[in-house]
Amino acid sequence: MKQWRLRLAAWLGALLLAACGGGGGGDNGGLTGPATSPPPLTQEPGAPAMTGNTATDGFNWINYRRAQLGLSVLARNSQISAAAQGHSDYQRLNNTITHEQTAGQPGFTGVSLYDRLSAAGYTLNRRAYAIGEVISATSDPSGFYQAEQLITAIYHRFVIFEPVFRELGTGAATAASGTTYFTADFAVLDSFSGLGLGRYVTYPRDRQANVPVNFFSDSESPDPVPNQNEVGYPISLHADSYGSAPGTVTVQSFTVAPRGGAALSTRSLSYNGGTNGAVTAVAIVPLARLKSATTYDVNFTGTVAGRAVDYSWAFTTQ
């Protein structure tokens, strides 16, 4: 896990350095098992209608959550979807969860995400670009469930809520064992306009209701809370990662507390702390399951792209 985390940091760093010059690649680990139990769709006002197609419903749910934060709604790209579908097929055929394929194995379409996108006709060569991939494998084929688990898994959330992405492709494949492999590939070409310098979004968002109370940290790779499995729901802040002036985030204080109560013990995930490879997204993970039907107050104090931030917001659990 430690080696993978270092690799993640290197790939994100390459993106920051190379995006304007023509290349880079972003990636995150896989997700297995129950991350949390998401609320029923009926509790989500304006939730997209479910079609029963895992890839389509996962795509729609990712865009639904992005839109709630004021992030760009991602266009569905058929070439990216072909790459994502091919990778889900590869994982199903080889009974594996991975971001890299091995030549000669059944379903091989390309070693890296870059290779698979290129093979699908999505041209990255000689263009400024940013790409990212998240994958999950669970016994629940619901696209909503797959996407919501990935959003819960904090390192994956950093990719899903990257403000500058503009296109998305998804694919899913179910094995005879009942495991469904879901792949979501993200991309942006040439233009890296996102939220804008010094701007940011948070998740859960202000006044969000029905927030899950827990997360099983061991289900995510890399593991955000080593040596502990069940923890509280992760809380995060996201700024632009790419462009001429990425929104580097520094943390002075990041706290969460039940309304009227003391601040909770948390694990901080930050670049400076060595627990997060992304310099423009930070998070805290409560070290105990949150209480149900409780309002939590959050405060972040620090800087975003050099601008001072002191922001407070609240959310309520299921």
PDB file of C-alpha atoms in Angstrom:
ATOM      1  CA  MET A   1       0.000   0.000   0.000  1.00  0.00           C
ATOM      2  CA  LYS A   2       2.837   2.393   0.816  1.00  0.00           C
ATOM      3  CA  GLN A   3       4.429   1.854  -2.578  1.00  0.00           C
ATOM      4  CA  TRP A   4       1.094   2.512  -4.287  1.00  0.00           C
ATOM      5  CA  ARG A   5       0.598   5.721  -2.345  1.00  0.00           C
ATOM      6  CA  LEU A   6       4.019   6.968  -3.449  1.00  0.00           C
ATOM      7  CA  ARG A   7       3.176   6.110  -7.018  1.00  0.00           C
ATOM      8  CA  LEU A   8      -0.098   7.985  -6.752  1.00  0.00           C
ATOM      9  CA  ALA A   9       1.766  11.048  -5.539  1.00  0.00           C
ATOM     10  CA  ALA A  10       4.212  10.794  -8.426  1.00  0.00           C
ATOM     11  CA  TRP A  11       1.475  10.517 -11.040  1.00  0.00           C
ATOM     12  CA  LEU A  12      -0.412  13.494  -9.679  1.00  0.00           C
ATOM     13  CA  GLY A  13       2.820  15.451  -9.515  1.00  0.00           C
ATOM     14  CA  ALA A  14       3.529  14.624 -13.145  1.00  0.00           C
ATOM     15  CA  LEU A  15       0.131  15.977 -14.049  1.00  0.00           C
ATOM     16  CA  LEU A  16       0.796  19.276 -12.349  1.00  0.00           C
ATOM     17  CA  LEU A  17       4.123  19.667 -14.105  1.00  0.00           C
ATOM     18  CA  ALA A  18       3.153  18.370 -17.512  1.00  0.00           C
ATOM     19  CA  ALA A  19      -0.447  19.414 -18.081  1.00  0.00           C
ATOM     20  CA  CYS A  20       0.462  22.589 -19.934  1.00  0.00           C
ATOM     21  CA  GLY A  21       3.263  20.895 -21.836  1.00  0.00           C
ATOM     22  CA  GLY A  22       1.286  17.998 -23.202  1.00  0.00           C
ATOM     23  CA  GLY A  23       0.886  15.084 -20.854  1.00  0.00           C
ATOM     24  CA  GLY A  24       0.338  13.400 -17.560  1.00  0.00           C
ATOM     25  CA  GLY A  25      -1.798  10.733 -15.966  1.00  0.00           C
ATOM     26  CA  GLY A  26      -3.863  10.572 -12.790  1.00  0.00           C
ATOM     27  CA  ASP A  27      -4.919   7.381 -11.051  1.00  0.00           C
ATOM     28  CA  ASN A  28      -6.219   5.974  -7.817  1.00  0.00           C
ATOM     29  CA  GLY A  29      -6.442   2.588  -6.213  1.00  0.00           C
ATOM     30  CA  GLY A  30      -9.233   0.058  -6.361  1.00  0.00           C
ATOM     31  CA  LEU A  31     -12.209  -0.391  -4.073  1.00  0.00           C
ATOM     32  CA  THR A  32     -13.680  -3.664  -2.885  1.00  0.00           C
ATOM     33  CA  GLY A  33     -16.352  -4.659  -0.445  1.00  0.00           C
ATOM     34  CA  PRO A  34     -18.814  -2.455   1.449  1.00  0.00           C
ATOM     35  CA  ALA A  35     -17.592   1.115   1.793  1.00  0.00           C
ATOM     36  CA  THR A  36     -20.823   2.172   3.438  1.00  0.00           C
ATOM     37  CA  SER A  37     -24.545   1.771   2.983  1.00  0.00           C
ATOM     38  CA  PRO A  38     -25.843   4.668   0.860  1.00  0.00           C
ATOM     39  CA  PRO A  39     -29.300   6.153   1.503  1.00  0.00           C
ATOM     40  CA  PRO A  40     -32.218   5.011  -0.650  1.00  0.00           C
ATOM     41  CA  LEU A  41     -32.698   6.993  -3.831  1.00  0.00           C
ATOM     42  CA  THR A  42     -36.079   8.201  -2.629  1.00  0.00           C
ATOM     43  CA  GLN A  43     -34.258  10.266   0.001  1.00  0.00           C
ATOM     44  CA  GLU A  44     -32.348  12.207  -2.652  1.00  0.00           C
ATOM     45  CA  PRO A  45     -34.381  15.068  -4.175  1.00  0.00           C
ATOM     46  CA  GLY A  46     -33.784  15.305  -7.907  1.00  0.00           C
ATOM     47  CA  ALA A  47     -31.866  12.027  -8.064  1.00  0.00           C
ATOM     48  CA  PRO A  48     -31.503  10.591 -11.573  1.00  0.00           C
ATOM     49  CA  ALA A  49     -33.885   7.832 -12.601  1.00  0.00           C
ATOM     50  CA  MET A  50     -32.207   4.459 -12.529  1.00  0.00           C
ATOM     51  CA  THR A  51     -32.104   2.450 -15.761  1.00  0.00           C
ATOM     52  CA  GLY A  52     -30.739  -0.826 -14.407  1.00  0.00           C
ATOM     53  CA  ASN A  53     -27.608  -0.430 -16.535  1.00  0.00           C
ATOM     54  CA  THR A  54     -24.627  -0.263 -14.153  1.00  0.00           C
ATOM     55  CA  ALA A  55     -22.404   1.853 -16.403  1.00  0.00           C
ATOM     56  CA  THR A  56     -25.153   4.352 -17.257  1.00  0.00           C
ATOM     57  CA  ASP A  57     -26.435   4.688 -13.713  1.00  0.00           C
ATOM     58  CA  GLY A  58     -22.917   5.106 -12.334  1.00  0.00           C
ATOM     59  CA  PHE A  59     -22.215   7.806 -14.916  1.00  0.00           C
ATOM     60  CA  ASN A  60     -25.425   9.645 -14.044  1.00  0.00           C
ATOM     61  CA  TRP A  61     -24.808   9.429 -10.300  1.00  0.00           C
ATOM     62  CA  ILE A  62     -21.299  10.852 -10.576  1.00  0.00           C
ATOM     63  CA  ASN A  63     -22.665  13.804 -12.546  1.00  0.00           C
ATOM     64  CA  TYR A  64     -25.513  14.228 -10.063  1.00  0.00           C
ATOM     65  CA  ARG A  65     -23.096  14.574  -7.173  1.00  0.00           C
ATOM     66  CA  ARG A  66     -20.765  16.871  -9.135  1.00  0.00           C
ATOM     67  CA  ALA A  67     -23.675  19.134 -10.078  1.00  0.00           C
ATOM     68  CA  GLN A  68     -24.728  19.373  -6.428  1.00  0.00           C
ATOM     69  CA  LEU A  69     -21.324  20.880  -5.654  1.00  0.00           C
ATOM     70  CA  GLY A  70     -21.371  23.283  -8.591  1.00  0.00           C
ATOM     71  CA  LEU A  71     -18.708  21.320 -10.489  1.00  0.00           C
ATOM     72  CA  SER A  72     -18.819  20.816 -14.245  1.00  0.00           C
ATOM     73  CA  VAL A  73     -21.238  18.174 -15.496  1.00  0.00           C
ATOM     74  CA  LEU A  74     -19.143  15.735 -17.505  1.00  0.00           C
ATOM     75  CA  ALA A  75     -19.933  14.871 -21.120  1.00  0.00           C
ATOM     76  CA  ARG A  76     -20.203  11.181 -21.920  1.00  0.00           C
ATOM     77  CA  ASN A  77     -17.515  10.261 -24.417  1.00  0.00           C
ATOM     78  CA  SER A  78     -17.976   7.023 -26.362  1.00  0.00           C
ATOM     79  CA  GLN A  79     -14.239   6.448 -26.811  1.00  0.00           C
ATOM     80  CA  ILE A  80     -13.543   6.873 -23.103  1.00  0.00           C
ATOM     81  CA  SER A  81     -16.503   4.593 -22.369  1.00  0.00           C
ATOM     82  CA  ALA A  82     -15.021   1.966 -24.697  1.00  0.00           C
ATOM     83  CA  ALA A  83     -11.752   2.103 -22.762  1.00  0.00           C
ATOM     84  CA  ALA A  84     -13.596   1.850 -19.433  1.00  0.00           C
ATOM     85  CA  GLN A  85     -15.732  -1.044 -20.644  1.00  0.00           C
ATOM     86  CA  GLY A  86     -12.674  -2.862 -21.948  1.00  0.00           C
ATOM     87  CA  HIS A  87     -10.976  -2.501 -18.579  1.00  0.00           C
ATOM     88  CA  SER A  88     -14.010  -3.807 -16.697  1.00  0.00           C
ATOM     89  CA  ASP A  89     -14.085  -6.767 -19.072  1.00  0.00           C
ATOM     90  CA  TYR A  90     -10.376  -7.383 -18.477  1.00  0.00           C
ATOM     91  CA  GLN A  91     -10.874  -7.413 -14.702  1.00  0.00           C
ATOM     92  CA  ARG A  92     -13.825  -9.780 -14.994  1.00  0.00           C
ATOM     93  CA  LEU A  93     -11.975 -12.175 -17.282  1.00  0.00           C
ATOM     94  CA  ASN A  94      -8.903 -12.225 -15.041  1.00  0.00           C
ATOM     95  CA  ASN A  95     -10.672 -12.033 -11.673  1.00  0.00           C
ATOM     96  CA  THR A  96      -8.559  -9.072 -10.606  1.00  0.00           C
ATOM     97  CA  ILE A  97      -8.823  -5.449  -9.483  1.00  0.00           C
ATOM     98  CA  THR A  98      -6.088  -3.399 -11.087  1.00  0.00           C
ATOM     99  CA  HIS A  99      -5.250  -0.223 -12.984  1.00  0.00           C
ATOM    100  CA  GLU A 100      -2.621  -1.929 -15.123  1.00  0.00           C
ATOM    101  CA  GLN A 101      -3.230  -4.733 -17.596  1.00  0.00           C
ATOM    102  CA  THR A 102      -0.737  -7.426 -18.576  1.00  0.00           C
ATOM    103  CA  ALA A 103      -0.103  -8.104 -22.240  1.00  0.00           C
ATOM    104  CA  GLY A 104      -1.178 -11.581 -23.282  1.00  0.00           C
ATOM    105  CA  GLN A 105      -3.901 -11.860 -20.655  1.00  0.00           C
ATOM    106  CA  PRO A 106      -7.546 -12.316 -21.746  1.00  0.00           C
ATOM    107  CA  GLY A 107      -9.200  -9.039 -22.698  1.00  0.00           C
ATOM    108  CA  PHE A 108      -5.946  -7.039 -22.850  1.00  0.00           C
ATOM    109  CA  THR A 109      -6.459  -3.551 -24.337  1.00  0.00           C
ATOM    110  CA  GLY A 110      -3.450  -1.633 -22.993  1.00  0.00           C
ATOM    111  CA  VAL A 111      -1.156  -1.571 -19.984  1.00  0.00           C
ATOM    112  CA  SER A 112      -1.998   1.886 -18.635  1.00  0.00           C
ATOM    113  CA  LEU A 113      -5.014   4.149 -18.766  1.00  0.00           C
ATOM    114  CA  TYR A 114      -3.136   6.256 -21.325  1.00  0.00           C
ATOM    115  CA  ASP A 115      -2.619   3.162 -23.482  1.00  0.00           C
ATOM    116  CA  ARG A 116      -6.241   2.065 -23.204  1.00  0.00           C
ATOM    117  CA  LEU A 117      -7.607   5.491 -24.073  1.00  0.00           C
ATOM    118  CA  SER A 118      -5.276   5.720 -27.059  1.00  0.00           C
ATOM    119  CA  ALA A 119      -6.314   2.251 -28.245  1.00  0.00           C
ATOM    120  CA  ALA A 120      -9.959   3.346 -28.060  1.00  0.00           C
ATOM    121  CA  GLY A 121      -9.214   6.337 -30.322  1.00  0.00           C
ATOM    122  CA  TYR A 122      -9.106   9.015 -27.630  1.00  0.00           C
ATOM    123  CA  THR A 123      -5.965  10.843 -28.763  1.00  0.00           C
ATOM    124  CA  LEU A 124      -3.717  12.269 -26.051  1.00  0.00           C
ATOM    125  CA  ASN A 125      -0.441  12.485 -27.949  1.00  0.00           C
ATOM    126  CA  ARG A 126       0.908  16.040 -28.324  1.00  0.00           C
ATOM    127  CA  ARG A 127      -1.992  17.508 -26.396  1.00  0.00           C
ATOM    128  CA  ALA A 128      -2.245  18.997 -22.936  1.00  0.00           C
ATOM    129  CA  TYR A 129      -4.406  16.633 -20.923  1.00  0.00           C
ATOM    130  CA  ALA A 130      -5.332  15.277 -17.536  1.00  0.00           C
ATOM    131  CA  ILE A 131      -6.765  11.806 -17.001  1.00  0.00           C
ATOM    132  CA  GLY A 132      -7.940   9.799 -14.008  1.00  0.00           C
ATOM    133  CA  GLU A 133      -9.482   6.440 -13.233  1.00  0.00           C
ATOM    134  CA  VAL A 134     -11.428   4.910 -10.356  1.00  0.00           C
ATOM    135  CA  ILE A 135     -12.629   1.326 -10.139  1.00  0.00           C
ATOM    136  CA  SER A 136     -14.720  -0.756  -7.770  1.00  0.00           C
ATOM    137  CA  ALA A 137     -15.758  -4.377  -7.492  1.00  0.00           C
ATOM    138  CA  THR A 138     -18.719  -5.381  -5.358  1.00  0.00           C
ATOM    139  CA  SER A 139     -21.550  -7.888  -5.243  1.00  0.00           C
ATOM    140  CA  ASP A 140     -24.091  -5.079  -5.751  1.00  0.00           C
ATOM    141  CA  PRO A 141     -24.551  -4.325  -9.481  1.00  0.00           C
ATOM    142  CA  SER A 142     -26.346  -1.013  -8.891  1.00  0.00           C
ATOM    143  CA  GLY A 143     -24.573   1.841 -10.653  1.00  0.00           C
ATOM    144  CA  PHE A 144     -25.769   4.165  -7.911  1.00  0.00           C
ATOM    145  CA  TYR A 145     -24.230   1.962  -5.243  1.00  0.00           C
ATOM    146  CA  GLN A 146     -20.943   1.569  -7.122  1.00  0.00           C
ATOM    147  CA  ALA A 147     -20.572   5.319  -7.735  1.00  0.00           C
ATOM    148  CA  GLU A 148     -21.624   6.281  -4.209  1.00  0.00           C
ATOM    149  CA  GLN A 149     -19.089   3.873  -2.727  1.00  0.00           C
ATOM    150  CA  LEU A 150     -16.349   5.443  -4.833  1.00  0.00           C
ATOM    151  CA  ILE A 151     -17.369   8.920  -3.685  1.00  0.00           C
ATOM    152  CA  THR A 152     -17.269   7.734  -0.082  1.00  0.00           C
ATOM    153  CA  ALA A 153     -13.775   6.295  -0.559  1.00  0.00           C
ATOM    154  CA  ILE A 154     -11.780   9.443  -0.013  1.00  0.00           C
ATOM    155  CA  TYR A 155      -8.800   9.002  -2.351  1.00  0.00           C
ATOM    156  CA  HIS A 156     -11.237   8.073  -5.110  1.00  0.00           C
ATOM    157  CA  ARG A 157     -13.350  11.114  -4.273  1.00  0.00           C
ATOM    158  CA  PHE A 158     -10.352  13.324  -4.985  1.00  0.00           C
ATOM    159  CA  VAL A 159     -10.418  12.087  -8.591  1.00  0.00           C
ATOM    160  CA  ILE A 160     -14.213  12.108  -9.030  1.00  0.00           C
ATOM    161  CA  PHE A 161     -14.526  15.690  -7.753  1.00  0.00           C
ATOM    162  CA  GLU A 162     -11.539  17.096  -9.652  1.00  0.00           C
ATOM    163  CA  PRO A 163     -12.973  20.401 -10.918  1.00  0.00           C
ATOM    164  CA  VAL A 164     -11.175  20.581 -14.282  1.00  0.00           C
ATOM    165  CA  PHE A 165     -12.377  17.286 -15.763  1.00  0.00           C
ATOM    166  CA  ARG A 166     -14.771  17.677 -18.690  1.00  0.00           C
ATOM    167  CA  GLU A 167     -15.416  14.150 -20.053  1.00  0.00           C
ATOM    168  CA  LEU A 168     -16.241  10.792 -18.533  1.00  0.00           C
ATOM    169  CA  GLY A 169     -16.655   7.233 -19.696  1.00  0.00           C
ATOM    170  CA  THR A 170     -17.901   4.283 -17.652  1.00  0.00           C
ATOM    171  CA  GLY A 171     -18.043   0.537 -18.097  1.00  0.00           C
ATOM    172  CA  ALA A 172     -19.186  -2.437 -16.062  1.00  0.00           C
ATOM    173  CA  ALA A 173     -18.940  -6.213 -16.264  1.00  0.00           C
ATOM    174  CA  THR A 174     -20.399  -8.889 -13.983  1.00  0.00           C
ATOM    175  CA  ALA A 175     -18.633 -12.200 -13.397  1.00  0.00           C
ATOM    176  CA  ALA A 176     -20.332 -15.550 -12.912  1.00  0.00           C
ATOM    177  CA  SER A 177     -19.413 -15.248  -9.220  1.00  0.00           C
ATOM    178  CA  GLY A 178     -21.701 -12.209  -8.970  1.00  0.00           C
ATOM    179  CA  THR A 179     -18.951  -9.592  -8.643  1.00  0.00           C
ATOM    180  CA  THR A 180     -19.555  -6.475 -10.752  1.00  0.00           C
ATOM    181  CA  TYR A 181     -16.490  -4.531 -11.893  1.00  0.00           C
ATOM    182  CA  PHE A 182     -17.208  -0.825 -12.453  1.00  0.00           C
ATOM    183  CA  THR A 183     -14.680   1.485 -14.127  1.00  0.00           C
ATOM    184  CA  ALA A 184     -14.932   5.273 -14.481  1.00  0.00           C
ATOM    185  CA  ASP A 185     -12.358   7.107 -16.615  1.00  0.00           C
ATOM    186  CA  PHE A 186     -12.077  10.911 -16.531  1.00  0.00           C
ATOM    187  CA  ALA A 187     -10.346  13.275 -18.944  1.00  0.00           C
ATOM    188  CA  VAL A 188      -9.864  16.863 -20.047  1.00  0.00           C
ATOM    189  CA  LEU A 189      -8.011  18.064 -23.142  1.00  0.00           C
ATOM    190  CA  ASP A 190      -6.266  21.389 -23.725  1.00  0.00           C
ATOM    191  CA  SER A 191      -8.376  23.642 -21.480  1.00  0.00           C
ATOM    192  CA  PHE A 192      -8.008  23.358 -17.713  1.00  0.00           C
ATOM    193  CA  SER A 193     -10.562  25.896 -16.505  1.00  0.00           C
ATOM    194  CA  GLY A 194     -12.247  24.681 -13.353  1.00  0.00           C
ATOM    195  CA  LEU A 195     -13.525  26.531 -10.317  1.00  0.00           C
ATOM    196  CA  GLY A 196     -11.014  29.351 -10.672  1.00  0.00           C
ATOM    197  CA  LEU A 197      -8.070  30.480  -8.613  1.00  0.00           C
ATOM    198  CA  GLY A 198      -8.722  30.409  -4.873  1.00  0.00           C
ATOM    199  CA  ARG A 199     -12.154  28.799  -5.152  1.00  0.00           C
ATOM    200  CA  TYR A 200     -13.090  25.444  -3.654  1.00  0.00           C
ATOM    201  CA  VAL A 201     -15.933  23.047  -2.873  1.00  0.00           C
ATOM    202  CA  THR A 202     -16.539  20.801   0.126  1.00  0.00           C
ATOM    203  CA  TYR A 203     -18.112  17.386   0.620  1.00  0.00           C
ATOM    204  CA  PRO A 204     -20.407  16.717   2.321  1.00  0.00           C
ATOM    205  CA  ARG A 205     -21.668  20.080   1.139  1.00  0.00           C
ATOM    206  CA  ASP A 206     -23.219  22.690   3.423  1.00  0.00           C
ATOM    207  CA  ARG A 207     -26.606  21.550   4.825  1.00  0.00           C
ATOM    208  CA  GLN A 208     -26.394  18.175   3.132  1.00  0.00           C
ATOM    209  CA  ALA A 209     -28.754  15.654   4.736  1.00  0.00           C
ATOM    210  CA  ASN A 210     -28.719  11.855   4.970  1.00  0.00           C
ATOM    211  CA  VAL A 211     -24.940  11.690   5.095  1.00  0.00           C
ATOM    212  CA  PRO A 212     -23.736   8.145   5.925  1.00  0.00           C
ATOM    213  CA  VAL A 213     -22.274   7.632   9.375  1.00  0.00           C
ATOM    214  CA  ASN A 214     -19.378   5.342   8.526  1.00  0.00           C
ATOM    215  CA  PHE A 215     -16.793   4.084   6.064  1.00  0.00           C
ATOM    216  CA  PHE A 216     -14.827   0.826   6.018  1.00  0.00           C
ATOM    217  CA  SER A 217     -11.311   2.045   5.418  1.00  0.00           C
ATOM    218  CA  ASP A 218      -9.863  -1.378   4.591  1.00  0.00           C
ATOM    219  CA  SER A 219     -12.052  -1.532   1.471  1.00  0.00           C
ATOM    220  CA  GLU A 220      -9.999   1.216  -0.216  1.00  0.00           C
ATOM    221  CA  SER A 221      -6.569   0.934  -1.784  1.00  0.00           C
ATOM    222  CA  PRO A 222      -4.533   2.771  -0.666  1.00  0.00           C
ATOM    223  CA  ASP A 223      -5.982   2.473   2.834  1.00  0.00           C
ATOM    224  CA  PRO A 224      -6.597   6.015   4.163  1.00  0.00           C
ATOM    225  CA  VAL A 225      -6.695   4.910   7.811  1.00  0.00           C
ATOM    226  CA  PRO A 226      -4.172   2.093   8.316  1.00  0.00           C
ATOM    227  CA  ASN A 227      -4.762  -0.338  11.195  1.00  0.00           C
ATOM    228  CA  GLN A 228      -8.419   0.629  11.561  1.00  0.00           C
ATOM    229  CA  ASN A 229     -11.371  -0.509   9.474  1.00  0.00           C
ATOM    230  CA  GLU A 230     -14.663   1.142  10.479  1.00  0.00           C
ATOM    231  CA  VAL A 231     -14.303   4.920  10.748  1.00  0.00           C
ATOM    232  CA  GLY A 232     -16.557   7.946  10.345  1.00  0.00           C
ATOM    233  CA  TYR A 233     -17.604   9.420   7.010  1.00  0.00           C
ATOM    234  CA  PRO A 234     -14.738  11.340   5.305  1.00  0.00           C
ATOM    235  CA  ILE A 235     -15.002  15.130   4.936  1.00  0.00           C
ATOM    236  CA  SER A 236     -13.085  16.911   2.182  1.00  0.00           C
ATOM    237  CA  LEU A 237     -12.221  20.191   0.444  1.00  0.00           C
ATOM    238  CA  HIS A 238     -11.340  20.358  -3.273  1.00  0.00           C
ATOM    239  CA  ALA A 239      -9.678  23.026  -5.444  1.00  0.00           C
ATOM    240  CA  ASP A 240      -8.379  23.046  -9.033  1.00  0.00           C
ATOM    241  CA  SER A 241      -5.420  20.732  -9.639  1.00  0.00           C
ATOM    242  CA  TYR A 242      -4.269  21.877 -13.061  1.00  0.00           C
ATOM    243  CA  GLY A 243      -3.661  24.953 -15.139  1.00  0.00           C
ATOM    244  CA  SER A 244      -1.260  27.844 -14.892  1.00  0.00           C
ATOM    245  CA  ALA A 245      -1.882  28.307 -11.166  1.00  0.00           C
ATOM    246  CA  PRO A 246      -3.222  25.192  -9.406  1.00  0.00           C
ATOM    247  CA  GLY A 247      -5.070  25.851  -6.169  1.00  0.00           C
ATOM    248  CA  THR A 248      -2.610  24.417  -3.660  1.00  0.00           C
ATOM    249  CA  VAL A 249      -4.344  23.832  -0.326  1.00  0.00           C
ATOM    250  CA  THR A 250      -2.597  24.243   3.024  1.00  0.00           C
ATOM    251  CA  VAL A 251      -4.251  23.398   6.325  1.00  0.00           C
ATOM    252  CA  GLN A 252      -3.987  25.290   9.571  1.00  0.00           C
ATOM    253  CA  SER A 253      -7.021  23.674  11.203  1.00  0.00           C
ATOM    254  CA  PHE A 254      -9.666  21.205   9.973  1.00  0.00           C
ATOM    255  CA  THR A 255     -12.227  20.068  12.559  1.00  0.00           C
ATOM    256  CA  VAL A 256     -15.623  18.401  12.871  1.00  0.00           C
ATOM    257  CA  ALA A 257     -17.838  18.263  15.941  1.00  0.00           C
ATOM    258  CA  PRO A 258     -21.406  17.256  16.762  1.00  0.00           C
ATOM    259  CA  ARG A 259     -23.380  20.445  17.281  1.00  0.00           C
ATOM    260  CA  GLY A 260     -22.742  21.671  20.793  1.00  0.00           C
ATOM    261  CA  GLY A 261     -20.091  19.025  21.401  1.00  0.00           C
ATOM    262  CA  ALA A 262     -16.331  18.658  21.376  1.00  0.00           C
ATOM    263  CA  ALA A 263     -14.256  18.219  18.228  1.00  0.00           C
ATOM    264  CA  LEU A 264     -13.835  14.622  17.134  1.00  0.00           C
ATOM    265  CA  SER A 265     -10.545  12.773  16.809  1.00  0.00           C
ATOM    266  CA  THR A 266      -9.692  12.579  13.109  1.00  0.00           C
ATOM    267  CA  ARG A 267      -6.984  11.487  10.710  1.00  0.00           C
ATOM    268  CA  SER A 268      -5.850  14.301   8.439  1.00  0.00           C
ATOM    269  CA  LEU A 269      -5.160  13.545   4.789  1.00  0.00           C
ATOM    270  CA  SER A 270      -2.969  16.268   3.347  1.00  0.00           C
ATOM    271  CA  TYR A 271      -0.031  16.573   0.996  1.00  0.00           C
ATOM    272  CA  ASN A 272       2.139  18.320   3.565  1.00  0.00           C
ATOM    273  CA  GLY A 273       1.310  15.638   6.095  1.00  0.00           C
ATOM    274  CA  GLY A 274       2.463  12.912   3.734  1.00  0.00           C
ATOM    275  CA  THR A 275      -0.902  11.159   3.771  1.00  0.00           C
ATOM    276  CA  ASN A 276      -2.270  12.403   0.437  1.00  0.00           C
ATOM    277  CA  GLY A 277      -0.610  12.707  -2.960  1.00  0.00           C
ATOM    278  CA  ALA A 278      -2.822  15.553  -4.180  1.00  0.00           C
ATOM    279  CA  VAL A 279      -1.752  19.086  -3.267  1.00  0.00           C
ATOM    280  CA  THR A 280      -5.170  20.576  -4.063  1.00  0.00           C
ATOM    281  CA  ALA A 281      -7.502  18.362  -2.028  1.00  0.00           C
ATOM    282  CA  VAL A 282      -7.517  17.706   1.712  1.00  0.00           C
ATOM    283  CA  ALA A 283      -9.682  15.646   4.024  1.00  0.00           C
ATOM    284  CA  ILE A 284     -10.273  14.520   7.566  1.00  0.00           C
ATOM    285  CA  VAL A 285     -11.613  11.114   8.541  1.00  0.00           C
ATOM    286  CA  PRO A 286     -13.295  10.797  11.957  1.00  0.00           C
ATOM    287  CA  LEU A 287     -11.768   7.873  13.837  1.00  0.00           C
ATOM    288  CA  ALA A 288     -15.136   6.685  15.153  1.00  0.00           C
ATOM    289  CA  ARG A 289     -18.489   6.044  13.525  1.00  0.00           C
ATOM    290  CA  LEU A 290     -20.654   9.181  13.461  1.00  0.00           C
ATOM    291  CA  LYS A 291     -23.941   9.338  15.346  1.00  0.00           C
ATOM    292  CA  SER A 292     -27.181   8.925  13.430  1.00  0.00           C
ATOM    293  CA  ALA A 293     -29.617  11.830  12.908  1.00  0.00           C
ATOM    294  CA  THR A 294     -27.010  14.307  14.155  1.00  0.00           C
ATOM    295  CA  THR A 295     -25.873  17.666  12.834  1.00  0.00           C
ATOM    296  CA  TYR A 296     -22.112  18.075  12.561  1.00  0.00           C
ATOM    297  CA  ASP A 297     -20.321  21.410  12.328  1.00  0.00           C
ATOM    298  CA  VAL A 298     -17.135  21.595  10.250  1.00  0.00           C
ATOM    299  CA  ASN A 299     -14.480  24.312  10.075  1.00  0.00           C
ATOM    300  CA  PHE A 300     -11.565  24.636   7.692  1.00  0.00           C
ATOM    301  CA  THR A 301      -8.876  27.268   8.191  1.00  0.00           C
ATOM    302  CA  GLY A 302      -5.940  27.530   5.827  1.00  0.00           C
ATOM    303  CA  THR A 303      -5.151  28.734   2.328  1.00  0.00           C
ATOM    304  CA  VAL A 304      -6.284  27.889  -1.198  1.00  0.00           C
ATOM    305  CA  ALA A 305      -3.908  29.079  -3.915  1.00  0.00           C
ATOM    306  CA  GLY A 306      -2.332  31.404  -1.370  1.00  0.00           C
ATOM    307  CA  ARG A 307      -5.627  33.001  -0.346  1.00  0.00           C
ATOM    308  CA  ALA A 308      -6.691  32.810   3.288  1.00  0.00           C
ATOM    309  CA  VAL A 309      -9.776  30.678   3.945  1.00  0.00           C
ATOM    310  CA  ASP A 310     -11.839  30.382   7.129  1.00  0.00           C
ATOM    311  CA  TYR A 311     -14.975  28.465   6.204  1.00  0.00           C
ATOM    312  CA  SER A 312     -17.589  26.782   8.380  1.00  0.00           C
ATOM    313  CA  TRP A 313     -20.420  24.533   7.253  1.00  0.00           C
ATOM    314  CA  ALA A 314     -22.663  21.758   8.569  1.00  0.00           C
ATOM    315  CA  PHE A 315     -24.249  18.489   7.512  1.00  0.00           C
ATOM    316  CA  THR A 316     -26.684  16.003   9.040  1.00  0.00           C
ATOM    317  CA  THR A 317     -26.305  12.238   9.151  1.00  0.00           C
ATOM    318  CA  GLN A 318     -28.837   9.542   8.315  1.00  0.00           C
TER     319      GLN A 318
END
